[in-house]
Structures are given as structure tokens and as C-alpha cells.
């Protein structure tokens, strides 16, 4: 379904999504983000009805998921999203790829391109690697997480979860807490949520708070209680030890004591606070397991569900030109 450019979320006369790739939130206008979220809504309903797999709009298209870093949720949901739309989906994991044999990123890109895929989804440990690959291939590229840089579909699924639970994004107080320094999820969410009018807070110990974080339109807090005060949404992040050289926190026990989400600390937030986490969670490190499991407050599994819908929307929208859909040439 192609929406007319008169869609209320769009600026006058703007194309709904004039991009070849989805590399990051930074490149998107607020109305382009709203357009993707609106597109995702239909897939939530169809997925729940069990009807999405009959759509077939990507039939005959080849989707490569090239994941050079570990993943559970993102890889699976991109695979399910592609299959529900009828694409032929193939996965390349780092342990099975020639990257382990010393092949360069550009050679890998050329190799993938030679197989003539219609869309490539990439996760890579190096910031900027996905953009580099997008410049070397002839099809749309979707960033599934590049280093500490961006993870656009995660921010989109988080935004969809918030919008559905709270009815809006603008005006909400959103506290994003934990290892912000190493988090692409935090970066994409700062850009997206601040751009949609939320009041966003970055809450972290000083060692895990980038100096320039306020340039992304957020307010920085090093005290967890202050950062949570009156928050409508609390998003917890994992300590990303795989990106740390040396120790950034004295011990995980002490980290939980000062920066973990506990019942007592959550009492500082709004009474109807929504708790979120992109996963994988480390229970007892950044979040008390009982809070994560409390479905009245925690949206953790709903985030996973929204992930499939958002990725279906992104795969559909990014391949429209290729499929020759009117208005997308
Ligand atoms: C995140 C990631 O890989 O950036 N996970 C995810 O995609 N759901 C966050 C993390 O690894 O901590």
C-alpha cells in the first residue's frame, strides 16, 4: 500500500521515504519516521491475525542477512519479517563467513553484491561499516547495528512500542539508563525520540556517559534517582563489556547497587511508568528480574513483537523502487 504524499505526518509535497538505504536515524526527517511507524502498524495486526505470511509482496526477491556480530532478536526478526513478506531469505553469520579467513570488508561487499541480492541487512562491529558496504552494492542496505554508531530498526521498534502503549511520543519523559557510552541503541533512540518531541534523559555513571551526549538533544544525569524522577518511560541498557577495553565499573554488584533498576528506584518514576529493555538482559546487573517480568509495567516482549512489524515495514518500503511500485521510482 503506497500512501499519498498528503499523509498528515508528511511535510507538504514530501516523498514519504526518499532514501535508498536505512543506515541510521540521523538521516531521517521526523515525518519519515512517523511514516515508517504508521506502515508498521498494519503488520502488527496482520501478524497477530496470523495472516501476514500470505502477503507475498517480496516474492521472488532475495534478502541476505549478513551478521558479522552475534544476534538473537534482530537476526531472527529480520528473517521472520522477510519470510512473512514472501522473500527468499539467506543468513550469513560471522562464524561461517570468510571474514574469519581474513577477507576485507570491501571484498565481502563485492562478493555479496555479485550474488545479485535485492536487499541486504547488515550487522557489523565497526561503526560506519554498514555505510561503507551500502556504497559498494546495487541494492538497498539496512543497518542492523554498526558498532556503537546506530541501530535504527531498534529505535523504530522502541518508538512503536511507546506510541502504542502511551498513545504518543511528544511530551513524554523518557529516561535511557546504563551503558550509554557503548550503546548504538541509546544513540538511535536519542535521535529518534528527541526528534519526535520527547523529553529525553541520558542516565549513566560518569564513566559510561559520553561527554558530547547533550548535543544529541538530551539531558544528562549521573544520579539514577534524579534521572528517573517522574519518568514516563525507563529504558535500561546492558553493560556492553565486549566493547570495553578495561573496566568501566568497579563490579557488577556495585553497579546494580547504584545504577540497577530496582523496585525502590522505580518508585521515583511516574505511577504508570513503562519499563523497556532492548535485550539481551543481564538480570541483577542493570535490572531486577522481577521488574522485567512484570507484564503490567514491562514492555520487553512487546518490543520483540514490534521488532518483526517494524522490520517488515522497512523491508517493504526500501524495496518499493526495486519492485517498480508507482510513486517510488
Ligand atoms: C542490542 C544491540 O545489539 O545493539 N540488542 C539488540 O539489538 N536487541 C543491545 C545489546 O546488545 O545490548
mmCIF file of C-alpha atoms and ligand atoms in Angstrom:
data_model
loop_
_atom_site.group_PDB
_atom_site.id
_atom_site.type_symbol
_atom_site.label_atom_id
_atom_site.label_comp_id
_atom_site.label_asym_id
_atom_site.label_seq_id
_atom_site.Cartn_x
_atom_site.Cartn_y
_atom_site.Cartn_z
ATOM 1 C CA UNK A 1 0.000 0.000 0.000
ATOM 2 C CA UNK A 2 1.506 3.333 -1.050
ATOM 3 C CA UNK A 3 0.319 6.297 0.912
ATOM 4 C CA UNK A 4 -0.337 9.560 -0.906
ATOM 5 C CA UNK A 5 2.130 12.345 -0.069
ATOM 6 C CA UNK A 6 -0.785 14.108 1.614
ATOM 7 C CA UNK A 7 -0.332 11.782 4.619
ATOM 8 C CA UNK A 8 -0.780 14.004 7.687
ATOM 9 C CA UNK A 9 2.624 13.100 9.114
ATOM 10 C CA UNK A 10 4.363 14.294 5.950
ATOM 11 C CA UNK A 11 5.604 17.763 5.139
ATOM 12 C CA UNK A 12 3.757 19.291 2.173
ATOM 13 C CA UNK A 13 4.781 17.674 -1.093
ATOM 14 C CA UNK A 14 7.459 15.493 0.543
ATOM 15 C CA UNK A 15 8.075 11.952 -0.680
ATOM 16 C CA UNK A 16 7.157 9.535 2.137
ATOM 17 C CA UNK A 17 10.614 7.958 2.170
ATOM 18 C CA UNK A 18 13.150 9.242 -0.382
ATOM 19 C CA UNK A 19 16.065 7.069 0.784
ATOM 20 C CA UNK A 20 17.900 4.191 -0.910
ATOM 21 C CA UNK A 21 19.093 2.689 2.380
ATOM 22 C CA UNK A 22 18.271 2.683 6.094
ATOM 23 C CA UNK A 23 21.630 3.474 7.676
ATOM 24 C CA UNK A 24 20.610 5.470 10.717
ATOM 25 C CA UNK A 25 18.001 7.658 12.354
ATOM 26 C CA UNK A 26 20.242 10.718 11.881
ATOM 27 C CA UNK A 27 19.431 10.819 8.141
ATOM 28 C CA UNK A 28 15.653 10.706 8.650
ATOM 29 C CA UNK A 29 13.169 13.565 8.977
ATOM 30 C CA UNK A 30 10.563 13.313 11.749
ATOM 31 C CA UNK A 31 7.766 12.726 9.219
ATOM 32 C CA UNK A 32 9.749 9.909 7.534
ATOM 33 C CA UNK A 33 9.997 8.203 10.915
ATOM 34 C CA UNK A 34 6.264 8.711 11.522
ATOM 35 C CA UNK A 35 5.611 7.223 8.073
ATOM 36 C CA UNK A 36 7.616 4.055 8.881
ATOM 37 C CA UNK A 37 5.812 3.691 12.230
ATOM 38 C CA UNK A 38 2.430 4.070 10.531
ATOM 39 C CA UNK A 39 3.430 1.451 7.948
ATOM 40 C CA UNK A 40 4.464 -0.923 10.748
ATOM 41 C CA UNK A 41 1.042 -0.721 12.444
ATOM 42 C CA UNK A 42 -0.646 -2.787 9.716
ATOM 43 C CA UNK A 43 1.861 -5.592 10.207
ATOM 44 C CA UNK A 44 1.237 -5.741 13.956
ATOM 45 C CA UNK A 45 -2.413 -6.521 13.281
ATOM 46 C CA UNK A 46 -1.704 -8.972 10.464
ATOM 47 C CA UNK A 47 0.998 -10.764 12.473
ATOM 48 C CA UNK A 48 -1.451 -11.167 15.366
ATOM 49 C CA UNK A 49 -4.098 -12.500 12.992
ATOM 50 C CA UNK A 50 -1.549 -14.965 11.585
ATOM 51 C CA UNK A 51 -2.247 -13.557 8.121
ATOM 52 C CA UNK A 52 0.964 -11.738 7.298
ATOM 53 C CA UNK A 53 2.699 -14.722 5.753
ATOM 54 C CA UNK A 54 0.091 -14.805 2.990
ATOM 55 C CA UNK A 55 1.020 -11.353 1.720
ATOM 56 C CA UNK A 56 3.876 -12.326 -0.608
ATOM 57 C CA UNK A 57 4.777 -8.816 -1.758
ATOM 58 C CA UNK A 58 8.501 -9.631 -1.656
ATOM 59 C CA UNK A 59 8.052 -12.921 -3.554
ATOM 60 C CA UNK A 60 10.972 -13.597 -5.889
ATOM 61 C CA UNK A 61 13.276 -11.184 -4.024
ATOM 62 C CA UNK A 62 16.455 -12.368 -2.326
ATOM 63 C CA UNK A 63 17.228 -10.964 1.115
ATOM 64 C CA UNK A 64 20.694 -11.525 2.583
ATOM 65 C CA UNK A 65 21.112 -11.095 6.337
ATOM 66 C CA UNK A 66 24.869 -10.657 6.819
ATOM 67 C CA UNK A 67 25.555 -10.620 10.559
ATOM 68 C CA UNK A 68 29.207 -10.145 11.481
ATOM 69 C CA UNK A 69 28.295 -9.834 15.175
ATOM 70 C CA UNK A 70 26.170 -12.014 17.450
ATOM 71 C CA UNK A 71 22.428 -11.535 17.498
ATOM 72 C CA UNK A 72 19.279 -13.337 18.591
ATOM 73 C CA UNK A 73 16.322 -10.945 18.336
ATOM 74 C CA UNK A 74 17.476 -8.773 15.448
ATOM 75 C CA UNK A 75 18.590 -11.605 13.168
ATOM 76 C CA UNK A 76 15.536 -13.765 13.834
ATOM 77 C CA UNK A 77 13.087 -10.914 13.407
ATOM 78 C CA UNK A 78 14.659 -9.777 10.136
ATOM 79 C CA UNK A 79 14.442 -13.379 8.930
ATOM 80 C CA UNK A 80 10.823 -13.788 10.018
ATOM 81 C CA UNK A 81 9.930 -10.361 8.591
ATOM 82 C CA UNK A 82 11.391 -11.230 5.177
ATOM 83 C CA UNK A 83 9.735 -14.652 5.114
ATOM 84 C CA UNK A 84 6.322 -13.270 6.105
ATOM 85 C CA UNK A 85 6.594 -10.924 3.109
ATOM 86 C CA UNK A 86 7.489 -13.840 0.854
ATOM 87 C CA UNK A 87 11.194 -13.082 0.256
ATOM 88 C CA UNK A 88 13.841 -15.778 -0.138
ATOM 89 C CA UNK A 89 15.942 -15.149 2.959
ATOM 90 C CA UNK A 90 19.517 -16.341 3.428
ATOM 91 C CA UNK A 91 21.651 -15.759 6.510
ATOM 92 C CA UNK A 92 25.407 -15.288 6.679
ATOM 93 C CA UNK A 93 26.867 -15.465 10.161
ATOM 94 C CA UNK A 94 30.371 -14.358 11.069
ATOM 95 C CA UNK A 95 31.442 -17.769 12.300
ATOM 96 C CA UNK A 96 30.626 -19.241 8.895
ATOM 97 C CA UNK A 97 31.962 -16.416 6.725
ATOM 98 C CA UNK A 98 35.303 -15.779 5.055
ATOM 99 C CA UNK A 99 35.820 -12.754 7.315
ATOM 100 C CA UNK A 100 37.389 -15.307 9.650
ATOM 101 C CA UNK A 101 39.837 -16.112 6.841
ATOM 102 C CA UNK A 102 40.982 -12.503 6.551
ATOM 103 C CA UNK A 103 38.730 -11.219 3.762
ATOM 104 C CA UNK A 104 38.340 -7.424 3.796
ATOM 105 C CA UNK A 105 35.001 -5.734 4.307
ATOM 106 C CA UNK A 106 35.005 -4.396 0.755
ATOM 107 C CA UNK A 107 35.741 -7.803 -0.732
ATOM 108 C CA UNK A 108 32.889 -9.239 1.306
ATOM 109 C CA UNK A 109 30.616 -6.453 -0.007
ATOM 110 C CA UNK A 110 31.626 -7.152 -3.613
ATOM 111 C CA UNK A 111 31.010 -10.849 -3.095
ATOM 112 C CA UNK A 112 27.546 -10.297 -1.637
ATOM 113 C CA UNK A 113 26.707 -7.905 -4.481
ATOM 114 C CA UNK A 114 27.776 -10.400 -7.143
ATOM 115 C CA UNK A 115 25.004 -12.731 -5.983
ATOM 116 C CA UNK A 116 22.520 -10.021 -7.029
ATOM 117 C CA UNK A 117 20.509 -9.748 -3.831
ATOM 118 C CA UNK A 118 17.502 -7.415 -3.718
ATOM 119 C CA UNK A 119 18.115 -6.253 -0.154
ATOM 120 C CA UNK A 120 20.953 -6.722 2.347
ATOM 121 C CA UNK A 121 20.645 -6.456 6.125
ATOM 122 C CA UNK A 122 23.986 -5.978 7.882
ATOM 123 C CA UNK A 123 25.238 -6.054 11.449
ATOM 124 C CA UNK A 124 28.888 -5.221 11.980
ATOM 125 C CA UNK A 125 31.136 -4.451 14.956
ATOM 126 C CA UNK A 126 32.703 -1.409 13.264
ATOM 127 C CA UNK A 127 30.872 1.939 13.277
ATOM 128 C CA UNK A 128 30.448 3.086 9.674
ATOM 129 C CA UNK A 129 30.934 -0.381 8.157
ATOM 130 C CA UNK A 130 27.313 -0.584 7.011
ATOM 131 C CA UNK A 131 27.505 2.754 5.202
ATOM 132 C CA UNK A 132 30.726 1.646 3.505
ATOM 133 C CA UNK A 133 29.066 -1.541 2.258
ATOM 134 C CA UNK A 134 26.000 0.407 1.080
ATOM 135 C CA UNK A 135 28.283 2.416 -1.222
ATOM 136 C CA UNK A 136 29.603 -0.759 -2.874
ATOM 137 C CA UNK A 137 26.388 -2.642 -3.611
ATOM 138 C CA UNK A 138 23.489 -2.134 -6.013
ATOM 139 C CA UNK A 139 20.583 -2.835 -3.660
ATOM 140 C CA UNK A 140 19.054 -1.320 -0.506
ATOM 141 C CA UNK A 141 21.057 -1.874 2.677
ATOM 142 C CA UNK A 142 19.509 -1.902 6.156
ATOM 143 C CA UNK A 143 21.657 -1.295 9.205
ATOM 144 C CA UNK A 144 21.021 -3.931 11.888
ATOM 145 C CA UNK A 145 23.582 -2.335 14.237
ATOM 146 C CA UNK A 146 27.045 -0.965 13.439
ATOM 147 C CA UNK A 147 29.467 -0.722 16.360
ATOM 148 C CA UNK A 148 28.415 1.997 18.777
ATOM 149 C CA UNK A 149 27.003 4.111 15.967
ATOM 150 C CA UNK A 150 23.357 3.343 15.121
ATOM 151 C CA UNK A 151 20.687 0.656 15.335
ATOM 152 C CA UNK A 152 17.789 2.324 13.514
ATOM 153 C CA UNK A 153 15.269 -0.534 13.487
ATOM 154 C CA UNK A 154 15.709 -0.957 17.252
ATOM 155 C CA UNK A 155 14.852 2.720 17.805
ATOM 156 C CA UNK A 156 11.868 2.395 15.453
ATOM 157 C CA UNK A 157 10.522 -0.643 17.294
ATOM 158 C CA UNK A 158 11.042 1.106 20.624
ATOM 159 C CA UNK A 159 9.168 4.144 19.324
ATOM 160 C CA UNK A 160 6.321 1.972 18.034
ATOM 161 C CA UNK A 161 6.085 0.237 21.424
ATOM 162 C CA UNK A 162 5.967 3.580 23.242
ATOM 163 C CA UNK A 163 3.461 5.082 20.814
ATOM 164 C CA UNK A 164 1.103 2.115 21.132
ATOM 165 C CA UNK A 165 1.345 1.930 24.942
ATOM 166 C CA UNK A 166 1.258 5.662 25.672
ATOM 167 C CA UNK A 167 -0.671 6.929 22.659
ATOM 168 C CA UNK A 168 2.042 9.476 21.826
ATOM 169 C CA UNK A 169 5.774 10.211 21.976
ATOM 170 C CA UNK A 170 5.808 14.013 22.140
ATOM 171 C CA UNK A 171 5.976 15.383 25.664
ATOM 172 C CA UNK A 172 6.881 12.073 27.357
ATOM 173 C CA UNK A 173 9.779 11.976 29.802
ATOM 174 C CA UNK A 174 11.990 9.103 28.637
ATOM 175 C CA UNK A 175 14.987 8.036 30.760
ATOM 176 C CA UNK A 176 17.549 5.899 28.911
ATOM 177 C CA UNK A 177 19.811 4.375 31.545
ATOM 178 C CA UNK A 178 23.051 2.414 31.718
ATOM 179 C CA UNK A 179 25.975 1.919 29.375
ATOM 180 C CA UNK A 180 25.237 4.825 27.062
ATOM 181 C CA UNK A 181 28.866 5.181 26.000
ATOM 182 C CA UNK A 182 28.903 1.882 24.107
ATOM 183 C CA UNK A 183 25.274 1.798 23.019
ATOM 184 C CA UNK A 184 24.078 2.228 19.445
ATOM 185 C CA UNK A 185 20.562 1.617 20.772
ATOM 186 C CA UNK A 186 20.833 4.698 23.003
ATOM 187 C CA UNK A 187 22.215 6.847 20.200
ATOM 188 C CA UNK A 188 19.473 5.937 17.720
ATOM 189 C CA UNK A 189 16.821 6.357 20.405
ATOM 190 C CA UNK A 190 18.116 9.776 21.463
ATOM 191 C CA UNK A 191 17.903 10.995 17.885
ATOM 192 C CA UNK A 192 14.503 9.474 17.213
ATOM 193 C CA UNK A 193 12.713 10.303 20.468
ATOM 194 C CA UNK A 194 14.090 13.836 20.801
ATOM 195 C CA UNK A 195 13.141 14.436 17.145
ATOM 196 C CA UNK A 196 9.575 13.298 17.886
ATOM 197 C CA UNK A 197 9.306 15.775 20.771
ATOM 198 C CA UNK A 198 10.023 13.591 23.826
ATOM 199 C CA UNK A 199 11.981 14.961 26.790
ATOM 200 C CA UNK A 200 14.888 12.527 26.755
ATOM 201 C CA UNK A 201 17.340 11.890 29.582
ATOM 202 C CA UNK A 202 20.663 10.061 29.418
ATOM 203 C CA UNK A 203 21.277 8.449 32.826
ATOM 204 C CA UNK A 204 24.642 6.779 33.463
ATOM 205 C CA UNK A 205 27.670 6.742 35.737
ATOM 206 C CA UNK A 206 30.186 9.393 34.582
ATOM 207 C CA UNK A 207 32.473 6.735 33.072
ATOM 208 C CA UNK A 208 29.678 5.499 30.788
ATOM 209 C CA UNK A 209 28.304 8.865 29.712
ATOM 210 C CA UNK A 210 29.798 10.337 26.507
ATOM 211 C CA UNK A 211 30.893 13.956 27.015
ATOM 212 C CA UNK A 212 29.009 15.188 23.966
ATOM 213 C CA UNK A 213 25.733 13.419 24.772
ATOM 214 C CA UNK A 214 23.759 16.643 25.279
ATOM 215 C CA UNK A 215 24.487 17.623 21.669
ATOM 216 C CA UNK A 216 22.029 14.852 20.721
ATOM 217 C CA UNK A 217 19.189 16.823 22.307
ATOM 218 C CA UNK A 218 19.069 15.030 25.660
ATOM 219 C CA UNK A 219 19.727 15.981 29.306
ATOM 220 C CA UNK A 220 22.493 14.094 31.121
ATOM 221 C CA UNK A 221 22.180 12.681 34.664
ATOM 222 C CA UNK A 222 24.772 10.746 36.645
ATOM 223 C CA UNK A 223 22.445 10.110 39.589
ATOM 224 C CA UNK A 224 19.923 7.354 38.819
ATOM 225 C CA UNK A 225 17.266 8.589 41.273
ATOM 226 C CA UNK A 226 17.317 12.085 39.799
ATOM 227 C CA UNK A 227 17.241 10.730 36.262
ATOM 228 C CA UNK A 228 14.187 8.577 36.993
ATOM 229 C CA UNK A 229 12.212 11.327 38.707
ATOM 230 C CA UNK A 230 8.760 11.482 37.089
ATOM 231 C CA UNK A 231 9.830 9.408 34.044
ATOM 232 C CA UNK A 232 7.030 8.030 31.841
ATOM 233 C CA UNK A 233 9.364 5.533 30.174
ATOM 234 C CA UNK A 234 12.515 3.927 31.589
ATOM 235 C CA UNK A 235 14.723 2.135 29.077
ATOM 236 C CA UNK A 236 17.536 0.042 30.565
ATOM 237 C CA UNK A 237 20.717 -0.880 28.692
ATOM 238 C CA UNK A 238 23.151 -3.754 29.118
ATOM 239 C CA UNK A 239 26.780 -3.222 30.160
ATOM 240 C CA UNK A 240 28.377 -3.912 26.770
ATOM 241 C CA UNK A 241 31.549 -5.479 28.047
ATOM 242 C CA UNK A 242 32.501 -6.761 24.570
ATOM 243 C CA UNK A 243 33.098 -3.120 23.557
ATOM 244 C CA UNK A 244 35.054 -2.205 26.697
ATOM 245 C CA UNK A 245 38.815 -2.198 26.899
ATOM 246 C CA UNK A 246 39.471 -2.248 30.635
ATOM 247 C CA UNK A 247 36.974 -1.762 33.454
ATOM 248 C CA UNK A 248 34.377 0.997 33.401
ATOM 249 C CA UNK A 249 32.578 -0.094 36.579
ATOM 250 C CA UNK A 250 34.144 -1.359 39.834
ATOM 251 C CA UNK A 251 31.996 -4.523 39.951
ATOM 252 C CA UNK A 252 28.606 -5.635 38.652
ATOM 253 C CA UNK A 253 27.331 -5.832 42.261
ATOM 254 C CA UNK A 254 28.237 -2.227 42.899
ATOM 255 C CA UNK A 255 26.845 -1.242 39.504
ATOM 256 C CA UNK A 256 23.480 -2.804 40.382
ATOM 257 C CA UNK A 257 23.539 -1.030 43.745
ATOM 258 C CA UNK A 258 23.974 2.417 42.218
ATOM 259 C CA UNK A 259 22.572 2.084 38.697
ATOM 260 C CA UNK A 260 20.381 -1.036 38.606
ATOM 261 C CA UNK A 261 16.626 -0.709 38.180
ATOM 262 C CA UNK A 262 15.107 -1.814 41.490
ATOM 263 C CA UNK A 263 11.575 -1.533 42.847
ATOM 264 C CA UNK A 264 12.631 1.247 45.236
ATOM 265 C CA UNK A 265 14.241 3.238 42.475
ATOM 266 C CA UNK A 266 11.355 2.763 40.066
ATOM 267 C CA UNK A 267 9.063 4.352 42.691
ATOM 268 C CA UNK A 268 10.644 7.680 41.666
ATOM 269 C CA UNK A 269 9.181 7.371 38.167
ATOM 270 C CA UNK A 270 5.585 8.141 37.114
ATOM 271 C CA UNK A 271 2.985 5.713 38.586
ATOM 272 C CA UNK A 272 2.167 4.351 35.107
ATOM 273 C CA UNK A 273 5.827 4.059 34.046
ATOM 274 C CA UNK A 274 6.669 1.788 31.110
ATOM 275 C CA UNK A 275 9.858 -0.278 31.527
ATOM 276 C CA UNK A 276 11.807 -1.242 28.409
ATOM 277 C CA UNK A 277 14.998 -3.120 27.508
ATOM 278 C CA UNK A 278 16.301 -3.956 24.019
ATOM 279 C CA UNK A 279 17.728 -7.277 25.247
ATOM 280 C CA UNK A 280 19.757 -9.251 25.936
ATOM 281 C CA UNK A 281 19.101 -8.507 29.623
ATOM 282 C CA UNK A 282 21.525 -9.142 32.422
ATOM 283 C CA UNK A 283 19.232 -9.718 35.386
ATOM 284 C CA UNK A 284 20.648 -8.445 38.649
ATOM 285 C CA UNK A 285 23.178 -6.238 36.829
ATOM 286 C CA UNK A 286 21.164 -3.447 35.165
ATOM 287 C CA UNK A 287 17.649 -4.651 36.010
ATOM 288 C CA UNK A 288 15.874 -6.570 38.763
ATOM 289 C CA UNK A 289 14.439 -9.690 37.093
ATOM 290 C CA UNK A 290 11.039 -9.272 38.818
ATOM 291 C CA UNK A 291 10.559 -5.842 37.193
ATOM 292 C CA UNK A 292 11.481 -7.200 33.773
ATOM 293 C CA UNK A 293 8.889 -9.979 34.192
ATOM 294 C CA UNK A 294 6.057 -7.757 35.403
ATOM 295 C CA UNK A 295 3.921 -7.549 32.248
ATOM 296 C CA UNK A 296 1.833 -4.695 33.641
ATOM 297 C CA UNK A 297 4.887 -2.421 33.520
ATOM 298 C CA UNK A 298 7.444 -4.155 31.332
ATOM 299 C CA UNK A 299 7.211 -3.977 27.532
ATOM 300 C CA UNK A 300 10.226 -6.221 26.899
ATOM 301 C CA UNK A 301 8.398 -8.975 24.987
ATOM 302 C CA UNK A 302 6.179 -6.443 23.225
ATOM 303 C CA UNK A 303 9.362 -4.765 21.950
ATOM 304 C CA UNK A 304 10.335 -8.077 20.347
ATOM 305 C CA UNK A 305 6.889 -8.369 18.755
ATOM 306 C CA UNK A 306 7.080 -4.804 17.418
ATOM 307 C CA UNK A 307 10.509 -5.647 16.007
ATOM 308 C CA UNK A 308 9.002 -8.026 13.448
ATOM 309 C CA UNK A 309 6.382 -5.472 12.345
ATOM 310 C CA UNK A 310 8.898 -2.630 12.063
ATOM 311 C CA UNK A 311 11.304 -4.757 10.046
ATOM 312 C CA UNK A 312 8.512 -5.854 7.707
ATOM 313 C CA UNK A 313 7.671 -2.178 7.136
ATOM 314 C CA UNK A 314 11.313 -1.278 6.484
ATOM 315 C CA UNK A 315 11.888 -4.191 4.082
ATOM 316 C CA UNK A 316 8.686 -3.340 2.214
ATOM 317 C CA UNK A 317 9.367 0.401 1.954
ATOM 318 C CA UNK A 318 13.046 0.029 0.991
ATOM 319 C CA UNK A 319 12.282 -2.416 -1.836
ATOM 320 C CA UNK A 320 9.402 -0.444 -3.394
ATOM 321 C CA UNK A 321 11.549 1.256 -6.028
ATOM 322 C CA UNK A 322 13.049 -2.050 -6.970
ATOM 323 C CA UNK A 323 9.599 -3.580 -7.272
ATOM 324 C CA UNK A 324 8.594 -0.745 -9.608
ATOM 325 C CA UNK A 325 5.760 0.482 -7.420
ATOM 326 C CA UNK A 326 4.206 3.675 -8.752
ATOM 327 C CA UNK A 327 5.389 6.803 -6.990
ATOM 328 C CA UNK A 328 8.589 5.118 -5.766
ATOM 329 C CA UNK A 329 10.705 5.261 -8.925
HETATM 330 C C1 LIG B 1 21.299 -4.519 21.202
HETATM 331 C C2 LIG B 1 22.390 -4.456 20.158
HETATM 332 O O1 LIG B 1 22.822 -5.472 19.643
HETATM 333 O O2 LIG B 1 22.789 -3.349 19.869
HETATM 334 N N1 LIG B 1 20.491 -5.635 21.152
HETATM 335 C C3 LIG B 1 19.512 -5.751 20.210
HETATM 336 O O3 LIG B 1 19.706 -5.488 19.053
HETATM 337 N N2 LIG B 1 18.308 -6.145 20.650
HETATM 338 C C4 LIG B 1 21.757 -4.168 22.543
HETATM 339 C C5 LIG B 1 22.785 -5.031 23.220
HETATM 340 O O4 LIG B 1 23.458 -5.865 22.615
HETATM 341 O O5 LIG B 1 22.960 -4.836 24.410
#
